[in-house]
Tab-separated table of C-alpha atoms and ligand atoms in Angstrom:
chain	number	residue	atom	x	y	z
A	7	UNK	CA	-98.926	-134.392	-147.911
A	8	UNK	CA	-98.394	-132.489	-144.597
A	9	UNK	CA	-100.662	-133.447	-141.681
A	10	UNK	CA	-102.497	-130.542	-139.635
A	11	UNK	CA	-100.073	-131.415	-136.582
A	12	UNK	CA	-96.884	-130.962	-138.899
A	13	UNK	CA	-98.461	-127.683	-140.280
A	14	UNK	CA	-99.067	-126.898	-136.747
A	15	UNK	CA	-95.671	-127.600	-135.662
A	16	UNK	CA	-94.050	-125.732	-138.513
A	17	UNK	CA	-95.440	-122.577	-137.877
A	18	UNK	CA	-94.753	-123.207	-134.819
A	19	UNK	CA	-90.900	-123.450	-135.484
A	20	UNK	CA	-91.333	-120.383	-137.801
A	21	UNK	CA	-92.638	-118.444	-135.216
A	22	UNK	CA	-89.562	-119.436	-132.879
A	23	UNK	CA	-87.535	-119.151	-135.210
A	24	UNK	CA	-88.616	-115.294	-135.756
A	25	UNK	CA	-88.844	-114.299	-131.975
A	26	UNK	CA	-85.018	-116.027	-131.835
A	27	UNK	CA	-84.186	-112.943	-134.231
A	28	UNK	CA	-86.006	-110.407	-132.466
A	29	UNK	CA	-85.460	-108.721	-129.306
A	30	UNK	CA	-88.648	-107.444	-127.846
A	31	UNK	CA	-88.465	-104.658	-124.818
A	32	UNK	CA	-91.660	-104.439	-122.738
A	33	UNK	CA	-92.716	-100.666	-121.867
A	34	UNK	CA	-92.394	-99.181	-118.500
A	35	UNK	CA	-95.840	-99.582	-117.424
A	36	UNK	CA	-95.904	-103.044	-117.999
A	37	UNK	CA	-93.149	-103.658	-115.451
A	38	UNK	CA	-93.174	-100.793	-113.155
A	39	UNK	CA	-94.023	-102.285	-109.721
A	40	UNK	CA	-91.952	-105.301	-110.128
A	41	UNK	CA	-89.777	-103.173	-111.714
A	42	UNK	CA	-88.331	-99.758	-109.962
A	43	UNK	CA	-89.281	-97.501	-112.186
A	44	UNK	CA	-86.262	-95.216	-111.843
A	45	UNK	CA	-83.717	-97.558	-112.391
A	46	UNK	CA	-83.231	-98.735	-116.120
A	47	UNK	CA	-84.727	-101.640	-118.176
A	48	UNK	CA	-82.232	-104.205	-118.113
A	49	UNK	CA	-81.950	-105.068	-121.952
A	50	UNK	CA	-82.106	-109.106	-123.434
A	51	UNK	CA	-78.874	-109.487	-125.260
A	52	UNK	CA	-79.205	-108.245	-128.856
A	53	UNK	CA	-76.052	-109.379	-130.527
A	54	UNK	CA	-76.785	-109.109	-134.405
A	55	UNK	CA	-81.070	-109.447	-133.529
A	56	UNK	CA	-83.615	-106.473	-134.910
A	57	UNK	CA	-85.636	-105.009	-132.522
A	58	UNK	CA	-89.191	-105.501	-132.693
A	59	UNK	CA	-91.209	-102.697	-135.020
A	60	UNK	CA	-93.932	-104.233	-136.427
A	61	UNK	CA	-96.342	-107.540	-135.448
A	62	UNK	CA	-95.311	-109.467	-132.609
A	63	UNK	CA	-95.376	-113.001	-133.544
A	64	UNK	CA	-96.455	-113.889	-130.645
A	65	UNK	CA	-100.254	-112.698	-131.165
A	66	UNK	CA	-103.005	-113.226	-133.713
A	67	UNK	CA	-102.352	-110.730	-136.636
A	68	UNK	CA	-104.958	-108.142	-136.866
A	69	UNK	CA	-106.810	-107.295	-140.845
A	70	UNK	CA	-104.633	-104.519	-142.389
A	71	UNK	CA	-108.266	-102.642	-141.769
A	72	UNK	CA	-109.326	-103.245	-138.185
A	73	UNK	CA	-112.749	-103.095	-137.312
A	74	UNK	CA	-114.129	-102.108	-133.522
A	75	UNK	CA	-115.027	-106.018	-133.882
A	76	UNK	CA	-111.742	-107.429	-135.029
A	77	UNK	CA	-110.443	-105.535	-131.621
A	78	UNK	CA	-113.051	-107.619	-129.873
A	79	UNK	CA	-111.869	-110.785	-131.732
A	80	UNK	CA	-107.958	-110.219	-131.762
A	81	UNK	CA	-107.389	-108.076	-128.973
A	82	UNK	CA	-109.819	-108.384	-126.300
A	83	UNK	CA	-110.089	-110.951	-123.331
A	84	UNK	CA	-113.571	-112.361	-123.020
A	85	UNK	CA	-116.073	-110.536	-124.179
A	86	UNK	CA	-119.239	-111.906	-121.968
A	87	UNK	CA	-119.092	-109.085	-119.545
A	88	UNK	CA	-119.518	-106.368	-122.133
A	89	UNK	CA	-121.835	-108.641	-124.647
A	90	UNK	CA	-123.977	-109.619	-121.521
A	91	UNK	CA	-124.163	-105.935	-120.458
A	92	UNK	CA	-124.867	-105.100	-124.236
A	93	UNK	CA	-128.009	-106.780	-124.229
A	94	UNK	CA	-129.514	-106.197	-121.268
A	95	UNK	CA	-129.791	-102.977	-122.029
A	96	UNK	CA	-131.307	-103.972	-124.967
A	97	UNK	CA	-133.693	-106.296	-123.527
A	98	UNK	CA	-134.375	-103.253	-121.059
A	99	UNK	CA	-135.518	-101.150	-123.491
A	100	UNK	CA	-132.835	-98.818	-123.833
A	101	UNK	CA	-131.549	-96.665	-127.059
A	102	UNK	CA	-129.086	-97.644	-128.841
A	103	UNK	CA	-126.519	-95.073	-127.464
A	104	UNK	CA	-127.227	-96.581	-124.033
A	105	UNK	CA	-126.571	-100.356	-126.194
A	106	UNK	CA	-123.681	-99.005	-127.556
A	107	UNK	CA	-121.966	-97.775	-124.229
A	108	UNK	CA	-122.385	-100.771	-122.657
A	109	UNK	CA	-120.728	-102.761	-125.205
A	110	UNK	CA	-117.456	-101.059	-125.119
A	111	UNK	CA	-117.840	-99.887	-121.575
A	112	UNK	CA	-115.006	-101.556	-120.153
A	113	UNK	CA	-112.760	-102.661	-123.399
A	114	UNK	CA	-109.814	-100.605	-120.708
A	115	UNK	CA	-109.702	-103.821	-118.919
A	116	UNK	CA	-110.522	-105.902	-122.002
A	117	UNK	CA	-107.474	-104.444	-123.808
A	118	UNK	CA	-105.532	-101.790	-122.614
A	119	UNK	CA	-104.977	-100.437	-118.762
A	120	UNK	CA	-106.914	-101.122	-115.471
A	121	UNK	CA	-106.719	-98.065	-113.747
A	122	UNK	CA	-108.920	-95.942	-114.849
A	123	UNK	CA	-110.380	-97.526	-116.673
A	124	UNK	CA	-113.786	-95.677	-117.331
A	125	UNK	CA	-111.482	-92.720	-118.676
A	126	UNK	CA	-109.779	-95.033	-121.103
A	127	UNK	CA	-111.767	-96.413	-122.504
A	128	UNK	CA	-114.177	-93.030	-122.822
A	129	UNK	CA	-110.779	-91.739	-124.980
A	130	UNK	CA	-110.591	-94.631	-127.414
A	131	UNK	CA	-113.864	-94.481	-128.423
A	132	UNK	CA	-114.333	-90.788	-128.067
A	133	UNK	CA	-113.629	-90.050	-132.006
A	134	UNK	CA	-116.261	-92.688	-133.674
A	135	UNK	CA	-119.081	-92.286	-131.327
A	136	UNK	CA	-122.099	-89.817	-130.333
A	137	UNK	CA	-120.824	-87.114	-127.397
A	138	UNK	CA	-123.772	-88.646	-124.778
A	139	UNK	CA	-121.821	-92.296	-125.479
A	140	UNK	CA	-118.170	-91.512	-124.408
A	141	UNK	CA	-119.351	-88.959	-121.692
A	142	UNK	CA	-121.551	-92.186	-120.365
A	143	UNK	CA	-118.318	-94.027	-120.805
A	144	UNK	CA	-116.344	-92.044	-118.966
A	145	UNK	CA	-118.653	-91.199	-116.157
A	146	UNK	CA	-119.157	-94.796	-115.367
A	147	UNK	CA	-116.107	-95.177	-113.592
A	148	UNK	CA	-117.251	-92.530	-110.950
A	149	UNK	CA	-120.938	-93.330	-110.525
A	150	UNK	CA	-120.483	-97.265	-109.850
A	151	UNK	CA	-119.215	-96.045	-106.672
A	152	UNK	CA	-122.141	-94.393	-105.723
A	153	UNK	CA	-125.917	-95.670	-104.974
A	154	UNK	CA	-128.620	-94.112	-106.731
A	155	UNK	CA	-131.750	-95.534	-105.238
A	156	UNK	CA	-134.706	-94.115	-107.785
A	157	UNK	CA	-132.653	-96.915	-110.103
A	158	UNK	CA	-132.206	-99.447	-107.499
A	159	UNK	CA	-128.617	-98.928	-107.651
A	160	UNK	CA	-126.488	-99.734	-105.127
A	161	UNK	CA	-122.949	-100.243	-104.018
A	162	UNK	CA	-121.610	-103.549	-105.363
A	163	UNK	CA	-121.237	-105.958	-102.997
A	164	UNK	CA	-118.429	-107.228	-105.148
A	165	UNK	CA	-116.370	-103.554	-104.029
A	166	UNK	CA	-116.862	-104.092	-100.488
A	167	UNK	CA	-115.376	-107.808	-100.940
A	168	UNK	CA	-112.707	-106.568	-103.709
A	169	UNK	CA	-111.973	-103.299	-101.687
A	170	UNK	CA	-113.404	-103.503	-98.249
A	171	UNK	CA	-115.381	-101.672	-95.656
A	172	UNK	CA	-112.926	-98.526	-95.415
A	173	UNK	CA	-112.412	-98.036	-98.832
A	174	UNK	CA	-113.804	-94.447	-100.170
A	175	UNK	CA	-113.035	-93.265	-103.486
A	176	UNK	CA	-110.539	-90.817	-104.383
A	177	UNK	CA	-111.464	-87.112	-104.327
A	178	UNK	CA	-111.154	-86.631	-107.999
A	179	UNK	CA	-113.221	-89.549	-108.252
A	180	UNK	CA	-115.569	-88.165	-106.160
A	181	UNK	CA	-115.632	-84.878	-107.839
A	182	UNK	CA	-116.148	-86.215	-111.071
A	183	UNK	CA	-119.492	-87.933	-109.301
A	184	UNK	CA	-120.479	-84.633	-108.185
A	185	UNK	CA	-119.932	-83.184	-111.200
A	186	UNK	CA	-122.106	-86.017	-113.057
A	187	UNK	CA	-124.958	-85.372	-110.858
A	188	UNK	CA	-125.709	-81.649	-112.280
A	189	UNK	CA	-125.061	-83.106	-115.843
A	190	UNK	CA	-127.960	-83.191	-118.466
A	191	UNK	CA	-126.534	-86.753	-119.478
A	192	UNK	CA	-126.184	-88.362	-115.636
A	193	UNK	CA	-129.119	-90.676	-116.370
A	194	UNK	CA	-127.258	-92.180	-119.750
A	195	UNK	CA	-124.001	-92.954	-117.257
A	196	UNK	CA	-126.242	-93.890	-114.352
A	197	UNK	CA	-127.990	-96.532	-116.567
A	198	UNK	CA	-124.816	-98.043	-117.723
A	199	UNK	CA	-124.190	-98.589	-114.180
A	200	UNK	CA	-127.227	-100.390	-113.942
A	201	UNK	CA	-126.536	-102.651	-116.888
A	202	UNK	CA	-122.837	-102.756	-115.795
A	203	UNK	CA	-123.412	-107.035	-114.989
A	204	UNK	CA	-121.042	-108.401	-112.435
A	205	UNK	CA	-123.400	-111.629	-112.160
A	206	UNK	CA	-122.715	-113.654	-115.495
A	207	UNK	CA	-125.482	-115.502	-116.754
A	208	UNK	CA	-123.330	-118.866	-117.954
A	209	UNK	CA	-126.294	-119.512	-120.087
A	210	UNK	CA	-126.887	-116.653	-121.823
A	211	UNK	CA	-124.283	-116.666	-124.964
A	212	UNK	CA	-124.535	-113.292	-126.935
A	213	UNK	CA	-122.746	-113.337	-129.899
A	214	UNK	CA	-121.234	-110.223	-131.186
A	215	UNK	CA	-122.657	-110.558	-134.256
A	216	UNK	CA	-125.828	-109.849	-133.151
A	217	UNK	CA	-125.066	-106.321	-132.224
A	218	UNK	CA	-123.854	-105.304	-135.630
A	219	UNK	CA	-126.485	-103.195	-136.872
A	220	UNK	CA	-126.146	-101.105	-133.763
A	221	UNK	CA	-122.627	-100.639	-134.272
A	222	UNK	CA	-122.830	-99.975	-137.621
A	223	UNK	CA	-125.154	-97.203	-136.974
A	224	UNK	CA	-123.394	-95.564	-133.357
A	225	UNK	CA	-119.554	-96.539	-134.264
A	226	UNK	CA	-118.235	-94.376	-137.327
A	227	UNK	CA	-115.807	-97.075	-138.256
A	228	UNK	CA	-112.822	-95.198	-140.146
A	229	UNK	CA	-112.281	-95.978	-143.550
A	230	UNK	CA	-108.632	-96.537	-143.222
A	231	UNK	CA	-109.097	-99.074	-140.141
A	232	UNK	CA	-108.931	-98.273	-136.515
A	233	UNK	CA	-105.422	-96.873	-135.516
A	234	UNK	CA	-104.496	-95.980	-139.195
A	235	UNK	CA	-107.176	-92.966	-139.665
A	236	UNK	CA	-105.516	-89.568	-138.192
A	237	UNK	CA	-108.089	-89.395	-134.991
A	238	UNK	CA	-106.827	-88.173	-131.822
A	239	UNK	CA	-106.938	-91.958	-130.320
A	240	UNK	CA	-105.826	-93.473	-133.679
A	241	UNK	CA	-101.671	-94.551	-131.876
A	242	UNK	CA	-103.908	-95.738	-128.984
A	243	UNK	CA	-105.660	-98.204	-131.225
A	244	UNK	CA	-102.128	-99.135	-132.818
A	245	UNK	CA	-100.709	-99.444	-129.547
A	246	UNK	CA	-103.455	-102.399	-128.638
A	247	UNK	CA	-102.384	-103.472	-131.956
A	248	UNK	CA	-98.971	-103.430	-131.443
A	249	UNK	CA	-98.229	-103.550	-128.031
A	250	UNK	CA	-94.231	-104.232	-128.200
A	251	UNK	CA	-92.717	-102.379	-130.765
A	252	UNK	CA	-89.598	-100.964	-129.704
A	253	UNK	CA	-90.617	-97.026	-130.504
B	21	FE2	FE1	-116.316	-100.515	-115.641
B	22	FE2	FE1	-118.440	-103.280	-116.430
């Protein structure tokens, strides 16, 4: 009878054994800044070794039918941030589009690219949820720049550390605020803002679970499993899924 460290250890060896046979390239964006851009990815040595097209062994394999929630689970860093945010806006009062923006609000930097962020994430989500939800999304990322006082918004203190005193956002960033403004939505995008937690509450522990019924009801899961339906954003789901296949 095997132990649980020898089972441990064998899969561990498997797993070694597999990446020995594989050669795995990282994309450009992964490297460019340590990496000049224009000059060309110097390649690990692939003498009889398959390049990578499928799983990588190296991360928890995903249901052959991804939910929004096995993303969460498999794919995304901590969660609090968005859970927390989630259900304040719950315990608010809000609607469950407001609920439902705030729980994938910033699954960019949970899963996929920084920059932008707000815009990202806005795009992944765009095919599976109501219009007013992805437009919050993506209007988010412009408006927590800007104070709205008849919210009690203001700046983050958090920017001014991060960023400091002389930083002022970008004109298209600014644009896009301006734009929001005259929108009949601006409220949904401002009040993600003011849900948007950067104070975690170590106590509170929100379990996804508990937003299920919301999701179920403001996420149009696809049948086939996110990535594998033919939506506009399905390869961007794949590509969280599979970040290092070779093409
Ligand atoms: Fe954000
Ligand atoms: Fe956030």
């Amino acid at each position: 009878m095997t132990t649980t460290l020898e089972r441990a250890e064998a899969a561990e060896h498997a797993m070694s054994q597999e990446l020995d046979q594989l050669v795995i390239m990282k994309s450009v964006i992964y490297v460019s800044g340590e990496h000049d851009p224009r000059l060309p990815l110097p390649r690990p040595p692939d003498q009889g070794k398959r390049y990578l097209m499928g799983h990588d062994p190296r991360l928890p394999r995903m249901p052959e039918k991804p939910t929004l929630f096995d993303f969460f689970k498999y794919r995304f860093g901590p969660a609090n941030h968005l859970l927390q945010s989630a259900r304040l806006a719950q315990k608010s009062g809000a609607g469950e589009k407001l609920v439902m923006a705030c729980l994938v609000h910033d699954i960019g930097i949970a899963g996929f690219i920084r920059g932008d962020h707000g815009y990202w994430a806005a795009q992944l989500v765009e095919p599976y949820v109501d219009e007013e939800v992805s437009w919050a999304i993506r209007y988010h990322q412009a408006l927590r720049f800007y104070a709205d006082e008849s919210v009690g918004y203001r700046y983050p203190e958090l920017y001014t550390k991060l960023f400091g005193d002389d930083y002022t956002p970008e004109p298209y960033i600014e644009r896009d605020y301006q734009d929001a403004l005259n929108h009949k939505w601006y409220m949904t995008a401002r009040l993600l803002t003011v849900n948007d937690l950067y104070a975690f509450d170590p106590n509170v522990k929100v379990e996804l679970e508990e937003l299920t019924d919301i999701v179920g009801r403001n996420f149009k899961q696809p049948k086939e499993g996110l990535g594998f339906d033919a939506s506009p954003t399905a390869h961007m789901w794949r590509t969280i899924n599979f970040p290092t296949r070779y093409l």
